[in-house]
Every structure is written in C-alpha cells, then in structure tokens.
Amino acid sequence: MVRTTRAEWVAAVALFCCVAAGVVTSAAAAAPAAQDVRVPRHPDGHVFRSVKRVSEKGDDVENAKITETFRSPRLPLHPGGVINSDPRDMPLRFPEGKVGIVGFVAEVVDRNGTSVPLYEVYNHHWIIFDGHGNGGPCQSLSYVFGVGAESRGTRNAWGLPYVLETRGDEVWNANIHVIRSGRFVQDTKGCIECRCPQGLPGDVLGRIACCEDGFTCGTAPHSGEADADREYFLQYQVTYYAQVTPEMRAVEVFVLDVTKCQVEGDIRRNPACPMPIPPPLPHPHWTLPQQRNYGAGPAAVTDARCVDHMSVEQEVPYDMDLVFTVGHQHIGAINITLSRRVAADGSLAPICTSLPTVGSGWEAGNEKGYITAISMCNFTEKPLRLRKGEVLHVESLYRADSDYGGIMGLSYIVAARANAV
C-alpha cells in the first residue's frame, strides 16, 4: 500500500473511467442503439456555498469546527440518461489552504436543494480525487472519499485528534455516476446494474463500461412535463478545522477491493438456492398490486446455498492506528467484513462488519428495495493498533437468489501512522 504520484494519479483516473478496457471495446461494438447525448457541463454548481461554524467543547474559538456545503457542476439528465463523469472534467470546490478534514457526506439534489430519491436518479457511485491518491493497493481506486446509493445514511466522520490533512495544493475532481431511471426505464434493476449485451468476453453481467457517460437505458413510452430533461447536482458537506495544530494526527485513506482491483464483479444465481427470485424494484407510480408484490424488503438469507463469497487479503504496510472503516456494496448485498488474520493459528478476528439497510418507503433516504445506508465502525475513542506485516482480510457476502451484475465489495479504511516509541 503506497501513495501514488501525480502522474500515477492521472493514469489512475483514466483507468477508472475506462475500467475493464476489453469490455469497453466489445460493448461499444455490441451495444444496441444507446444514444450519445453528451451535454457540456459548466461549473455553475460552485456558486452554492453555505458555511456553519461550530465551537465545540475543548475547541479553540479561533479554530472551531467548520462545515461547508458545496455543489458539483450541474448534472443534466433526460429520462433514462446516464452521466459517468471523467474526473478531469468535473472539478469540485473544497476548503482552501491547509486544513484538517474530519467529516464528509454527499447526496444528489435538484436545483432547489431537495433530496432526490434513488428511484428517480440512481446514485451508482461518486468518488472524489485530490490529485495525490491514497495508500491502497488499487491504482484504479485511488480516491479520498467515495460511496454510492447509501450516501445519505453513510457519513465518513471521525474525531480529534485525527484529521485528513490537506497540503493546499490538491486538485479536487469527481467521478460521478448517476442514472435517471424510475418509471421511464423498462428494466430498472438491469439499468442500475449496468447490464451488458450478451456475448461479451467473459460472459459478464454488468460493468460500468456498459452504461457509460451519454448512454440511455431502454425507456418505456413517456410524455409530459414530468418526463422532461432535468438538472441535478451532487451536494456535499465538508467538516474541517481551519488550522492543523501539532497535537492533531494525520490520517491516510486505504481502499481494499474483493475483486482484486477489478472494481466490479458479478453474482450468478445458484440453482440450488431454494429462495425465489426477488421481484422487480418498486416505484411509487406503479399500481398497488405491483407494489404489494414487493413488500418492505428482501427476506433474510438463512440457507448457505443462497450466499456468494468474495474476499481479498492485504498486508499492513506499517504500524498504524485504525480510526474509521466502512464497506461499500450494491443491491443484493448481505454484509462486508474487515478482519485481521491471527498469526498464531491463521484464524480470522473480525474488526468491523458493515451491514446494509434496505429502504421500506418512498421518501428520499428510505427508498423501498434500495440500499439506503451501510453501517460503519468508528475507533476514534480507542484506535485499533495494526502492526506492520499482519494480514487484513475483507470478505463480501451477496445473495445468490438472483443474478446481480456489476457488484462491488470495497472496504474504506482511515488510519494514522503509529507514533514512534
């Protein structure tokens, strides 16, 4: 796990945008009439900025905790439309100068700042780069902040003395992948999983390359003002201290990937699984019988034949104190666990299990059938010491009751280098 250089970061950005290059080439040739409707984007979202200064107990009044709210450049989407921004074309504003970041959260909103539900615009993922990369092993995942559909319920946050210290020379950019699905799209699950045309190399189910920037998911007939093109934004809050003081400890980000840096994978239904195939994702404009067929969420998995396992291991590069960790998964997920391998007997000692929350309503943040939050573990009060050379193990569990395309299993880790003794 090493920090990338500026040149390596530029290469990583290009790599992430063209993930699974072989699939990109084949998909472009095999994909049916996906319309290229790229719309020039402008940084008009940057004009939105609100500041909240809070002095907490023990804070220096002159160095109180600050929360600023920003917006990305606009994200125009037509019915069925897809935006998967090249980070180099999606600049973001961040607090200026050398600051200590202790929190970050984001969501998709409309021009009025109203939260947009996932069944209208699916937040496949957003990842934010700072121009320097992170300490993880995957060049294609060299981001500093990143999450997906669970954004509103999953805040990256830790407390003093730990801060993500900026240098003041960062170049903040974002890869934002959003899909306007909902009632316009004939196959919502297939659309938001980025299902690929049949016959691609490796018989893949879903990949980012199959719903790239400017593509259109297959749409049902539509008309009226509600179906018109609309503008959206990624609205994000940064919580930080304006001054980095000597007692603060700098943290570094690491991202581990169960697909071994391939970013995405597929889950195939196990024919031996006795569970029924889940019904389609619901939408509030469906008829009542259609809504009743779905219920409040998928049933619990109780049969091992209905569970798919993916895992990866990585050595710790130096003595460090674990401060915060959270997983990232897609629809169909059961959980994702970060563990340490016990050297004495090779067993696994769990550190943190991230559990997805599936929504049960129609309001933004509780969308029925979608992952709306993933639990996290915060060790600020009692950091967990990890020793150089010990092995971290990440295991991602998904349901095998259906096919799930383009799934992810990421472990986001925030840690500080251990103090010299």
Short mmCIF file of C-alpha atoms in Angstrom, two decimals:
data_model
loop_
_atom_site.label_atom_id
_atom_site.label_comp_id
_atom_site.label_asym_id
_atom_site.label_seq_id
_atom_site.Cartn_x
_atom_site.Cartn_y
_atom_site.Cartn_z
CA MET A 1 0.00 0.00 0.00
CA VAL A 2 1.82 3.05 -1.30
CA ARG A 3 0.83 6.62 -2.07
CA THR A 4 0.56 7.42 -5.77
CA THR A 5 2.43 10.19 -7.52
CA ARG A 6 0.68 12.91 -9.52
CA ALA A 7 1.49 11.16 -12.81
CA GLU A 8 0.20 7.85 -11.46
CA TRP A 9 -2.98 9.58 -10.27
CA VAL A 10 -3.67 10.93 -13.77
CA ALA A 11 -3.20 7.42 -15.11
CA ALA A 12 -5.49 6.05 -12.39
CA VAL A 13 -8.25 8.48 -13.31
CA ALA A 14 -8.07 7.34 -16.90
CA LEU A 15 -8.02 3.71 -15.77
CA PHE A 16 -11.12 4.06 -13.60
CA CYS A 17 -13.04 5.83 -16.37
CA CYS A 18 -12.13 3.05 -18.77
CA VAL A 19 -12.38 0.16 -16.28
CA ALA A 20 -12.36 -3.26 -17.93
CA ALA A 21 -10.99 -1.87 -21.18
CA GLY A 22 -11.67 -5.10 -23.03
CA VAL A 23 -15.34 -4.78 -22.13
CA VAL A 24 -15.41 -1.16 -23.26
CA THR A 25 -14.27 -2.06 -26.73
CA SER A 26 -16.62 -5.01 -27.06
CA ALA A 27 -19.56 -3.17 -25.55
CA ALA A 28 -19.15 -0.30 -27.96
CA ALA A 29 -19.35 -2.71 -30.84
CA ALA A 30 -22.10 -4.92 -29.48
CA ALA A 31 -24.34 -2.48 -27.63
CA PRO A 32 -27.68 -1.70 -29.21
CA ALA A 33 -28.71 1.83 -30.05
CA ALA A 34 -27.54 3.59 -26.92
CA GLN A 35 -27.87 7.28 -27.66
CA ASP A 36 -24.89 9.58 -27.13
CA VAL A 37 -26.43 12.74 -25.75
CA ARG A 38 -23.44 14.32 -24.02
CA VAL A 39 -24.27 17.78 -22.73
CA PRO A 40 -21.50 20.27 -21.94
CA ARG A 41 -21.37 20.83 -18.20
CA HIS A 42 -20.46 24.10 -16.55
CA PRO A 43 -19.19 24.80 -13.03
CA ASP A 44 -22.31 26.81 -12.16
CA GLY A 45 -22.91 24.49 -9.22
CA HIS A 46 -19.89 26.01 -7.50
CA VAL A 47 -21.78 29.20 -6.68
CA PHE A 48 -23.71 27.36 -3.97
CA ARG A 49 -21.86 27.55 -0.69
CA SER A 50 -23.02 27.71 2.89
CA VAL A 51 -20.85 27.82 5.97
CA LYS A 52 -21.58 26.69 9.53
CA ARG A 53 -19.02 27.41 12.23
CA VAL A 54 -19.42 25.45 15.45
CA SER A 55 -17.28 25.86 18.56
CA GLU A 56 -17.25 22.58 20.46
CA LYS A 57 -16.15 21.87 23.99
CA GLY A 58 -12.38 21.93 24.10
CA ASP A 59 -12.05 23.73 20.76
CA ASP A 60 -10.03 26.87 20.33
CA VAL A 61 -12.58 29.53 19.35
CA GLU A 62 -10.27 30.63 16.55
CA ASN A 63 -10.04 27.06 15.30
CA ALA A 64 -13.64 25.92 15.69
CA LYS A 65 -15.06 23.09 13.64
CA ILE A 66 -16.43 24.36 10.33
CA THR A 67 -18.93 22.69 8.00
CA GLU A 68 -19.21 23.98 4.44
CA THR A 69 -21.75 22.85 1.86
CA PHE A 70 -20.89 22.83 -1.84
CA ARG A 71 -22.42 21.61 -5.09
CA SER A 72 -20.87 19.96 -8.08
CA PRO A 73 -21.24 21.31 -11.58
CA ARG A 74 -24.74 20.61 -12.91
CA LEU A 75 -25.71 17.09 -13.97
CA PRO A 76 -28.33 17.33 -16.75
CA LEU A 77 -30.27 14.08 -17.29
CA HIS A 78 -33.00 13.13 -19.72
CA PRO A 79 -35.30 10.14 -19.00
CA GLY A 80 -33.12 7.03 -18.93
CA GLY A 81 -29.99 9.16 -19.21
CA VAL A 82 -26.59 8.29 -17.74
CA ILE A 83 -23.78 10.53 -16.54
CA ASN A 84 -20.43 8.95 -15.69
CA SER A 85 -18.16 11.97 -15.47
CA ASP A 86 -14.49 12.00 -16.33
CA PRO A 87 -12.96 13.43 -13.12
CA ARG A 88 -10.79 15.75 -15.18
CA ASP A 89 -14.00 17.38 -16.43
CA MET A 90 -15.72 17.51 -13.02
CA PRO A 91 -13.81 19.97 -10.77
CA LEU A 92 -15.00 20.46 -7.21
CA ARG A 93 -14.59 23.22 -4.70
CA PHE A 94 -13.13 22.39 -1.30
CA PRO A 95 -11.98 24.39 1.72
CA GLU A 96 -8.88 26.30 0.68
CA GLY A 97 -5.42 26.07 2.17
CA LYS A 98 -4.07 23.59 4.69
CA VAL A 99 -6.98 22.27 6.76
CA GLY A 100 -7.83 19.18 8.82
CA ILE A 101 -10.90 17.33 7.49
CA VAL A 102 -12.93 15.24 9.97
CA GLY A 103 -16.15 14.60 8.04
CA PHE A 104 -17.68 14.26 4.59
CA VAL A 105 -21.17 13.41 3.33
CA ALA A 106 -22.92 13.85 -0.03
CA GLU A 107 -26.22 13.30 -1.83
CA VAL A 108 -27.95 14.03 -5.15
CA VAL A 109 -30.26 17.06 -5.10
CA ASP A 110 -32.27 19.10 -7.59
CA ARG A 111 -31.85 22.82 -8.31
CA ASN A 112 -33.86 23.68 -5.19
CA GLY A 113 -31.61 21.60 -2.97
CA THR A 114 -34.31 18.97 -2.48
CA SER A 115 -33.09 15.42 -1.93
CA VAL A 116 -33.75 13.26 -4.99
CA PRO A 117 -34.93 9.67 -4.33
CA LEU A 118 -32.98 6.75 -5.76
CA TYR A 119 -35.92 5.57 -7.86
CA GLU A 120 -35.73 8.89 -9.76
CA VAL A 121 -31.94 9.22 -10.03
CA TYR A 122 -29.88 6.20 -9.01
CA ASN A 123 -26.60 7.18 -7.39
CA HIS A 124 -24.41 4.35 -8.69
CA HIS A 125 -21.32 5.91 -7.12
CA TRP A 126 -19.34 9.07 -6.62
CA ILE A 127 -15.63 9.13 -5.84
CA ILE A 128 -13.51 12.19 -5.15
CA PHE A 129 -9.83 12.52 -6.01
CA ASP A 130 -7.40 15.05 -4.53
CA GLY A 131 -4.60 14.74 -7.09
CA HIS A 132 -2.38 12.76 -4.71
CA GLY A 133 -4.19 9.42 -4.39
CA ASN A 134 -4.42 7.18 -1.34
CA GLY A 135 -2.36 4.46 0.33
CA GLY A 136 -4.29 1.48 -1.01
CA PRO A 137 -3.04 -1.16 -3.46
CA CYS A 138 -5.53 -0.43 -6.28
CA GLN A 139 -4.46 2.24 -8.73
CA SER A 140 -7.98 2.23 -10.16
CA LEU A 141 -9.43 3.13 -6.72
CA SER A 142 -7.10 5.95 -5.67
CA TYR A 143 -9.86 8.16 -4.30
CA VAL A 144 -10.08 10.00 -0.98
CA PHE A 145 -13.85 9.99 -0.45
CA GLY A 146 -16.36 7.74 -2.15
CA VAL A 147 -19.67 5.95 -1.74
CA GLY A 148 -22.85 5.17 -3.68
CA ALA A 149 -26.60 4.77 -3.22
CA GLU A 150 -26.16 4.64 0.57
CA SER A 151 -24.77 8.22 0.63
CA ARG A 152 -27.41 9.90 2.77
CA GLY A 153 -27.18 7.34 5.54
CA THR A 154 -23.41 6.81 5.46
CA ARG A 155 -21.28 9.70 6.67
CA ASN A 156 -17.49 9.49 6.67
CA ALA A 157 -16.62 11.07 10.02
CA TRP A 158 -14.11 10.74 12.84
CA GLY A 159 -12.99 12.93 15.72
CA LEU A 160 -9.94 14.73 17.03
CA PRO A 161 -7.05 14.31 17.23
CA TYR A 162 -7.37 12.58 13.84
CA VAL A 163 -7.66 14.72 10.69
CA LEU A 164 -7.26 14.22 6.97
CA GLU A 165 -4.68 16.93 6.46
CA THR A 166 -4.66 18.77 3.14
CA ARG A 167 -1.50 20.29 1.70
CA GLY A 168 -3.14 23.25 -0.01
CA ASP A 169 -2.09 22.08 -3.48
CA GLU A 170 -4.86 19.50 -4.01
CA VAL A 171 -6.74 19.32 -7.30
CA TRP A 172 -10.23 18.13 -6.33
CA ASN A 173 -12.17 16.26 -9.01
CA ALA A 174 -15.02 13.75 -9.03
CA ASN A 175 -16.19 10.74 -10.94
CA ILE A 176 -19.98 10.93 -10.54
CA HIS A 177 -22.04 8.06 -11.96
CA VAL A 178 -25.80 8.71 -11.85
CA ILE A 179 -28.66 7.17 -13.82
CA ARG A 180 -32.12 8.67 -14.27
CA SER A 181 -34.20 5.52 -14.08
CA GLY A 182 -37.53 5.23 -12.29
CA ARG A 183 -40.73 4.74 -14.24
CA PHE A 184 -39.08 5.76 -17.52
CA VAL A 185 -36.96 2.61 -17.66
CA GLN A 186 -38.31 -0.78 -18.70
CA ASP A 187 -35.79 -2.78 -16.61
CA THR A 188 -34.74 -0.73 -13.58
CA LYS A 189 -32.54 -3.42 -12.00
CA GLY A 190 -30.77 -4.11 -15.27
CA CYS A 191 -30.29 -0.40 -15.87
CA ILE A 192 -28.76 0.46 -12.50
CA GLU A 193 -26.59 -2.69 -12.58
CA CYS A 194 -25.24 -1.52 -15.95
CA ARG A 195 -26.25 -4.79 -17.63
CA CYS A 196 -24.15 -5.60 -20.68
CA PRO A 197 -25.24 -7.03 -24.06
CA GLN A 198 -24.97 -10.80 -24.24
CA GLY A 199 -21.93 -12.34 -25.86
CA LEU A 200 -19.24 -10.13 -24.33
CA PRO A 201 -15.87 -11.67 -23.43
CA GLY A 202 -16.02 -13.45 -20.10
CA ASP A 203 -19.82 -13.58 -20.21
CA VAL A 204 -20.05 -10.56 -17.90
CA LEU A 205 -23.40 -9.47 -16.49
CA GLY A 206 -22.82 -5.81 -15.72
CA ARG A 207 -20.00 -3.28 -15.95
CA ILE A 208 -19.65 0.49 -15.75
CA ALA A 209 -18.49 0.39 -19.37
CA CYS A 210 -22.00 -0.80 -20.36
CA CYS A 211 -23.71 2.37 -19.07
CA GLU A 212 -21.09 4.98 -19.76
CA ASP A 213 -21.46 8.75 -19.93
CA GLY A 214 -24.10 9.73 -22.51
CA PHE A 215 -25.77 6.31 -22.73
CA THR A 216 -29.53 5.83 -22.41
CA CYS A 217 -31.19 2.92 -20.68
CA GLY A 218 -34.08 1.32 -22.56
CA THR A 219 -37.08 3.52 -21.78
CA ALA A 220 -40.81 2.99 -21.80
CA PRO A 221 -43.12 5.42 -23.63
CA HIS A 222 -43.36 8.70 -21.75
CA SER A 223 -44.68 12.21 -22.22
CA GLY A 224 -45.46 15.36 -20.29
CA GLU A 225 -43.54 17.88 -18.22
CA ALA A 226 -42.57 15.30 -15.60
CA ASP A 227 -40.58 13.46 -18.27
CA ALA A 228 -38.58 16.47 -19.43
CA ASP A 229 -34.84 16.87 -19.04
CA ARG A 230 -33.84 17.94 -15.54
CA GLU A 231 -30.74 19.20 -13.79
CA TYR A 232 -29.27 17.61 -10.70
CA PHE A 233 -26.22 18.19 -8.51
CA LEU A 234 -24.01 16.30 -6.11
CA GLN A 235 -24.33 18.34 -2.92
CA TYR A 236 -21.61 17.66 -0.37
CA GLN A 237 -20.65 18.83 3.10
CA VAL A 238 -17.06 19.05 4.31
CA THR A 239 -16.41 19.33 8.05
CA TYR A 240 -12.94 20.53 8.99
CA TYR A 241 -10.66 22.60 11.20
CA ALA A 242 -9.11 25.61 9.50
CA GLN A 243 -5.83 25.20 11.37
CA VAL A 244 -3.85 22.00 11.74
CA THR A 245 -2.22 22.06 15.15
CA PRO A 246 0.74 19.98 16.42
CA GLU A 247 -1.47 17.75 18.59
CA MET A 248 -3.52 16.64 15.57
CA ARG A 249 -2.62 13.33 13.92
CA ALA A 250 -2.78 12.98 10.14
CA VAL A 251 -4.71 10.03 8.70
CA GLU A 252 -4.42 8.29 5.37
CA VAL A 253 -7.07 6.51 3.31
CA PHE A 254 -6.79 2.90 2.10
CA VAL A 255 -9.30 1.12 -0.15
CA LEU A 256 -9.35 -2.68 -0.41
CA ASP A 257 -11.35 -4.44 -3.13
CA VAL A 258 -12.62 -8.04 -3.03
CA THR A 259 -12.48 -8.19 -6.84
CA LYS A 260 -8.70 -7.66 -6.51
CA CYS A 261 -8.66 -4.19 -8.06
CA GLN A 262 -11.03 -5.08 -10.91
CA VAL A 263 -13.57 -2.73 -9.25
CA GLU A 264 -16.61 -4.80 -10.30
CA GLY A 265 -17.79 -8.40 -10.39
CA ASP A 266 -20.90 -10.50 -10.96
CA ILE A 267 -23.03 -12.77 -8.81
CA ARG A 268 -24.78 -15.69 -10.54
CA ARG A 269 -27.89 -17.26 -9.10
CA ASN A 270 -27.10 -20.62 -7.52
CA PRO A 271 -29.60 -23.11 -8.98
CA ALA A 272 -29.51 -24.98 -5.67
CA CYS A 273 -30.72 -21.93 -3.74
CA PRO A 274 -34.34 -22.62 -2.68
CA MET A 275 -35.23 -18.94 -2.31
CA PRO A 276 -37.44 -17.40 -5.01
CA ILE A 277 -36.01 -14.80 -7.38
CA PRO A 278 -36.74 -11.34 -5.92
CA PRO A 279 -39.42 -9.29 -7.73
CA PRO A 280 -38.51 -6.12 -9.65
CA LEU A 281 -37.54 -2.92 -7.85
CA PRO A 282 -40.69 -0.93 -6.99
CA HIS A 283 -41.67 2.63 -7.92
CA PRO A 284 -44.36 4.86 -6.34
CA HIS A 285 -46.07 5.31 -9.72
CA TRP A 286 -46.71 1.59 -10.03
CA THR A 287 -50.17 0.22 -9.43
CA LEU A 288 -51.00 -1.06 -5.93
CA PRO A 289 -50.86 -4.75 -6.92
CA GLN A 290 -47.33 -4.26 -8.27
CA GLN A 291 -46.22 -2.55 -5.07
CA ARG A 292 -47.72 -5.28 -2.87
CA ASN A 293 -45.74 -7.89 -4.76
CA TYR A 294 -42.53 -6.41 -3.44
CA GLY A 295 -43.12 -5.79 0.24
CA ALA A 296 -40.80 -3.93 2.61
CA GLY A 297 -37.57 -5.60 1.55
CA PRO A 298 -35.87 -8.90 0.74
CA ALA A 299 -36.23 -11.80 3.16
CA ALA A 300 -33.29 -12.78 5.35
CA VAL A 301 -30.88 -15.33 3.90
CA THR A 302 -30.92 -18.48 6.03
CA ASP A 303 -29.52 -21.05 3.59
CA ALA A 304 -25.79 -21.25 2.82
CA ARG A 305 -26.63 -22.20 -0.77
CA CYS A 306 -28.03 -18.69 -1.21
CA VAL A 307 -24.81 -16.91 -0.20
CA ASP A 308 -21.94 -15.90 -2.51
CA HIS A 309 -18.50 -15.16 -1.00
CA MET A 310 -15.72 -12.94 -2.38
CA SER A 311 -12.60 -11.99 -0.41
CA VAL A 312 -9.17 -10.37 -0.59
CA GLU A 313 -6.17 -10.03 1.73
CA GLN A 314 -3.58 -7.30 2.14
CA GLU A 315 -0.54 -6.85 4.37
CA VAL A 316 -0.38 -3.79 6.60
CA PRO A 317 2.47 -1.59 5.26
CA TYR A 318 3.48 -0.02 8.59
CA ASP A 319 2.35 0.20 12.20
CA MET A 320 -0.90 2.17 12.17
CA ASP A 321 -3.90 3.06 14.30
CA LEU A 322 -7.24 2.26 12.69
CA VAL A 323 -9.62 5.20 13.16
CA PHE A 324 -12.61 4.57 10.86
CA THR A 325 -13.82 1.96 8.39
CA VAL A 326 -16.93 1.28 6.31
CA GLY A 327 -17.86 -1.05 3.45
CA HIS A 328 -19.48 -0.34 0.09
CA GLN A 329 -21.81 -2.81 -1.65
CA HIS A 330 -24.70 -2.82 -4.11
CA ILE A 331 -28.23 -4.24 -4.19
CA GLY A 332 -28.16 -7.93 -3.26
CA ALA A 333 -25.57 -7.42 -0.51
CA ILE A 334 -25.69 -9.24 2.83
CA ASN A 335 -22.67 -7.66 4.54
CA ILE A 336 -18.95 -6.96 4.20
CA THR A 337 -16.45 -7.68 7.00
CA LEU A 338 -12.93 -6.41 7.66
CA SER A 339 -10.89 -8.83 9.78
CA ARG A 340 -7.29 -9.41 10.84
CA ARG A 341 -5.68 -12.83 10.39
CA VAL A 342 -4.30 -14.21 13.63
CA ALA A 343 -0.69 -15.24 13.02
CA ALA A 344 -0.70 -17.97 15.66
CA ASP A 345 -3.39 -20.18 14.13
CA GLY A 346 -4.47 -18.46 10.90
CA SER A 347 -7.96 -17.74 12.17
CA LEU A 348 -9.80 -14.51 11.45
CA ALA A 349 -10.59 -11.92 14.14
CA PRO A 350 -13.38 -9.62 12.91
CA ILE A 351 -12.75 -5.88 13.17
CA CYS A 352 -15.88 -4.41 11.60
CA THR A 353 -18.92 -5.78 9.78
CA SER A 354 -20.80 -3.26 7.62
CA LEU A 355 -24.49 -4.13 7.32
CA PRO A 356 -26.66 -2.62 4.57
CA THR A 357 -30.02 -1.05 5.38
CA VAL A 358 -32.76 -1.62 2.78
CA GLY A 359 -35.40 1.09 2.50
CA SER A 360 -39.09 0.46 3.10
CA GLY A 361 -40.82 3.67 1.97
CA TRP A 362 -40.90 6.27 -0.78
CA GLU A 363 -39.14 9.25 0.82
CA ALA A 364 -35.54 10.08 -0.10
CA GLY A 365 -33.27 8.17 2.24
CA ASN A 366 -35.74 5.29 2.72
CA GLU A 367 -36.42 4.12 -0.82
CA LYS A 368 -38.07 0.71 -0.91
CA GLY A 369 -35.79 -2.06 -2.13
CA TYR A 370 -32.65 0.09 -2.35
CA ILE A 371 -29.61 0.11 -0.05
CA THR A 372 -30.02 3.40 1.82
CA ALA A 373 -27.24 3.11 4.42
CA ILE A 374 -24.33 0.89 5.41
CA SER A 375 -23.15 0.67 8.99
CA MET A 376 -19.65 1.83 9.84
CA CYS A 377 -17.14 1.50 12.69
CA ASN A 378 -15.52 4.49 14.39
CA PHE A 379 -12.47 3.85 16.59
CA THR A 380 -11.67 7.49 17.40
CA GLU A 381 -12.03 6.96 21.14
CA LYS A 382 -9.94 3.78 21.16
CA PRO A 383 -7.93 3.32 17.95
CA LEU A 384 -7.09 -0.24 16.96
CA ARG A 385 -3.33 -0.80 16.56
CA LEU A 386 -2.41 -2.73 13.41
CA ARG A 387 1.15 -3.99 13.10
CA LYS A 388 3.34 -3.92 10.00
CA GLY A 389 3.16 -7.20 8.13
CA GLU A 390 -0.04 -8.51 9.68
CA VAL A 391 -2.74 -9.50 7.20
CA LEU A 392 -6.09 -7.77 6.75
CA HIS A 393 -8.91 -9.86 5.28
CA VAL A 394 -12.04 -8.45 3.61
CA GLU A 395 -14.99 -10.73 2.86
CA SER A 396 -18.06 -9.58 0.94
CA LEU A 397 -21.27 -11.61 1.06
CA TYR A 398 -24.02 -11.29 -1.53
CA ARG A 399 -27.28 -13.12 -2.04
CA ALA A 400 -27.23 -15.91 -4.63
CA ASP A 401 -31.01 -15.89 -5.11
CA SER A 402 -30.68 -13.98 -8.38
CA ASP A 403 -28.15 -12.64 -10.87
CA TYR A 404 -26.53 -9.39 -9.72
CA GLY A 405 -24.35 -7.58 -12.23
CA GLY A 406 -21.54 -5.09 -11.68
CA ILE A 407 -21.42 -5.61 -7.92
CA MET A 408 -18.77 -4.02 -5.71
CA GLY A 409 -17.20 -5.02 -2.41
CA LEU A 410 -14.95 -2.27 -1.11
CA SER A 411 -13.52 -1.62 2.34
CA TYR A 412 -12.73 2.04 3.03
CA ILE A 413 -10.13 2.39 5.79
CA VAL A 414 -8.90 5.53 7.56
CA ALA A 415 -5.77 5.09 9.71
CA ALA A 416 -2.96 7.14 11.25
CA ARG A 417 0.67 6.13 11.24
CA ALA A 418 1.55 4.89 14.72
CA ASN A 419 3.60 7.26 16.86
CA ALA A 420 7.25 6.33 17.24
CA VAL A 421 8.02 4.82 20.64
#
